[in-house]
Short mmCIF file of C-alpha atoms in Angstrom, two decimals:
data_model
loop_
_atom_site.label_atom_id
_atom_site.label_comp_id
_atom_site.label_asym_id
_atom_site.label_seq_id
_atom_site.Cartn_x
_atom_site.Cartn_y
_atom_site.Cartn_z
CA UNK I 554 20.24 5.67 -15.91
CA UNK I 555 21.68 8.86 -14.46
CA UNK I 556 23.03 8.83 -10.90
CA UNK I 557 24.13 11.60 -8.54
CA UNK I 558 25.90 11.03 -5.21
CA UNK I 559 25.29 13.55 -2.41
CA UNK I 560 25.68 13.82 1.36
CA UNK I 561 23.12 14.73 4.04
CA UNK I 562 23.85 18.00 5.82
CA UNK I 563 23.08 18.49 9.52
CA UNK I 564 20.48 21.22 8.97
CA UNK I 565 18.37 18.89 6.77
CA UNK I 566 17.52 16.71 9.78
CA UNK I 567 14.65 17.14 12.22
CA UNK I 568 14.52 16.64 16.00
CA UNK I 569 14.36 12.87 15.46
CA UNK I 570 17.77 13.02 13.80
CA UNK I 571 16.47 11.94 10.40
CA UNK I 572 16.13 13.89 7.17
CA UNK I 573 12.93 15.93 7.17
CA UNK I 574 10.55 14.59 4.53
CA UNK I 575 10.43 17.87 2.59
CA UNK I 576 14.17 17.74 1.91
CA UNK I 577 13.80 14.62 -0.21
CA UNK I 578 11.98 16.75 -2.80
CA UNK I 579 15.05 19.00 -2.94
CA UNK I 580 17.30 15.97 -3.44
CA UNK I 581 15.11 14.69 -6.27
CA UNK I 582 14.86 18.08 -7.96
CA UNK I 583 18.61 18.68 -7.77
CA UNK I 584 19.24 15.29 -9.37
CA UNK I 585 16.76 16.06 -12.19
CA UNK I 586 18.49 19.38 -12.88
CA UNK I 587 21.90 17.69 -12.92
CA UNK I 588 20.45 15.08 -15.27
CA UNK I 589 19.34 17.90 -17.60
CA UNK I 590 22.80 19.47 -17.45
CA UNK I 591 24.40 16.11 -18.27
CA UNK I 592 22.27 16.10 -21.42
CA UNK I 593 23.29 19.65 -22.34
CA UNK I 594 20.10 21.34 -21.11
CA UNK I 595 20.37 24.32 -18.78
CA UNK I 596 17.12 24.83 -16.86
CA UNK I 597 17.49 28.62 -16.83
CA UNK I 598 18.34 28.75 -20.55
CA UNK I 599 15.32 26.54 -21.25
CA UNK I 600 13.13 29.12 -19.47
CA UNK I 601 14.74 31.99 -21.38
CA UNK I 602 13.91 30.15 -24.64
CA UNK I 603 10.24 30.06 -23.62
CA UNK I 604 9.95 26.53 -22.25
CA UNK I 605 9.14 25.89 -18.60
CA UNK I 606 9.12 22.31 -17.37
CA UNK I 607 6.88 22.13 -14.30
CA UNK I 608 5.94 19.39 -11.87
CA UNK I 609 2.33 18.31 -12.33
CA UNK I 610 2.34 15.46 -9.81
CA UNK I 611 4.84 13.91 -7.44
CA UNK I 612 4.51 10.74 -5.40
CA UNK I 613 7.08 9.53 -2.89
CA UNK I 614 7.22 6.32 -0.92
CA UNK I 615 9.53 6.56 2.11
CA UNK I 616 11.32 3.30 2.91
CA UNK I 617 14.42 3.96 5.07
CA UNK I 618 15.46 7.27 6.69
CA UNK I 619 18.70 9.07 6.05
CA UNK I 620 20.62 10.70 8.90
CA UNK I 621 23.26 13.42 9.09
CA UNK I 622 26.40 12.55 7.18
CA UNK I 623 24.85 9.70 5.20
CA UNK I 624 25.94 9.56 1.60
CA UNK I 625 23.23 8.67 -0.85
CA UNK I 626 22.76 8.10 -4.54
CA UNK I 627 19.81 9.54 -6.42
CA UNK I 628 18.93 7.86 -9.69
CA UNK I 629 16.97 9.36 -12.58
CA UNK I 630 15.20 7.55 -15.39
CA UNK I 631 12.68 9.12 -17.76
CA UNK I 632 9.85 7.98 -19.97
CA UNK I 633 7.32 9.82 -22.10
CA UNK I 634 3.52 9.52 -21.83
CA UNK I 635 1.70 11.84 -24.21
CA UNK I 636 3.04 15.30 -23.45
CA UNK I 637 4.21 14.30 -19.96
CA UNK I 638 7.75 13.42 -18.98
CA UNK I 639 7.67 10.85 -16.19
CA UNK I 640 10.80 10.85 -14.05
CA UNK I 641 11.33 7.65 -12.07
CA UNK I 642 13.68 8.37 -9.22
CA UNK I 643 15.14 6.33 -6.38
CA UNK I 644 17.37 7.33 -3.51
CA UNK I 645 19.67 4.69 -2.04
CA UNK I 646 21.82 4.98 1.10
CA UNK I 647 25.36 4.19 -0.04
CA UNK I 648 26.55 2.48 3.17
CA UNK I 649 24.19 -0.47 2.70
CA UNK I 650 22.45 0.26 -0.63
CA UNK I 651 19.04 0.31 1.08
CA UNK I 652 16.21 1.99 -0.77
CA UNK I 653 15.38 5.27 0.97
CA UNK I 654 12.77 6.85 -1.31
CA UNK I 655 11.01 5.76 -4.48
CA UNK I 656 9.46 8.66 -6.41
CA UNK I 657 7.53 9.28 -9.58
CA UNK I 658 7.55 12.85 -10.85
CA UNK I 659 5.17 13.80 -13.66
CA UNK I 660 6.24 16.95 -15.48
CA UNK I 661 4.70 18.93 -18.30
CA UNK I 662 5.98 21.81 -20.38
CA UNK I 663 4.61 25.26 -20.90
CA UNK I 664 5.94 26.45 -24.23
CA UNK I 665 5.50 30.20 -24.56
CA UNK I 666 2.93 30.01 -21.77
CA UNK I 667 0.86 27.19 -23.29
CA UNK I 668 0.73 23.54 -22.31
CA UNK I 669 2.52 21.73 -25.15
CA UNK I 670 5.08 19.12 -26.07
CA UNK I 671 8.69 20.25 -26.22
CA UNK I 672 10.37 19.05 -29.42
CA UNK I 673 13.74 20.11 -27.99
CA UNK I 674 13.34 17.96 -24.87
CA UNK I 675 11.93 15.07 -26.92
CA UNK I 676 15.07 15.14 -29.03
CA UNK I 677 17.34 15.51 -26.00
CA UNK I 678 15.78 12.59 -24.11
CA UNK I 679 14.99 10.21 -26.98
CA UNK I 680 17.91 7.91 -26.13
CA UNK I 681 16.89 7.97 -22.44
CA UNK I 682 13.18 7.20 -22.77
CA UNK I 683 12.16 3.96 -21.10
CA UNK I 684 9.37 1.79 -22.38
CA UNK I 685 6.22 1.81 -20.28
#
């Protein structure tokens, strides 16, 4: 499992003093991109090679809010279903290890503009794939 520790910035919070719901998508996406980099895959280079990984569906369950200054850990796990890569992501507040968000992100690849499997990503992730 890949993990990334980050910190909430003031401007990410709403009038209630908690992180605005839309910012959690940014947290999740940043962690996925860092996961790719940790596996030697640069998202921009992937695009330049003709492969675009795109989000097809995203579900998030909000459990506990984050507030300004909170440090949190975003985890990334991946499994394969057909041509989809399913990213299972959790965000935990570090101060008490409470679950903040549980997300499932279904992604697909467009290879040279066509929906297709990516042999390069399959090879890159094969050691990471979780059983269903």
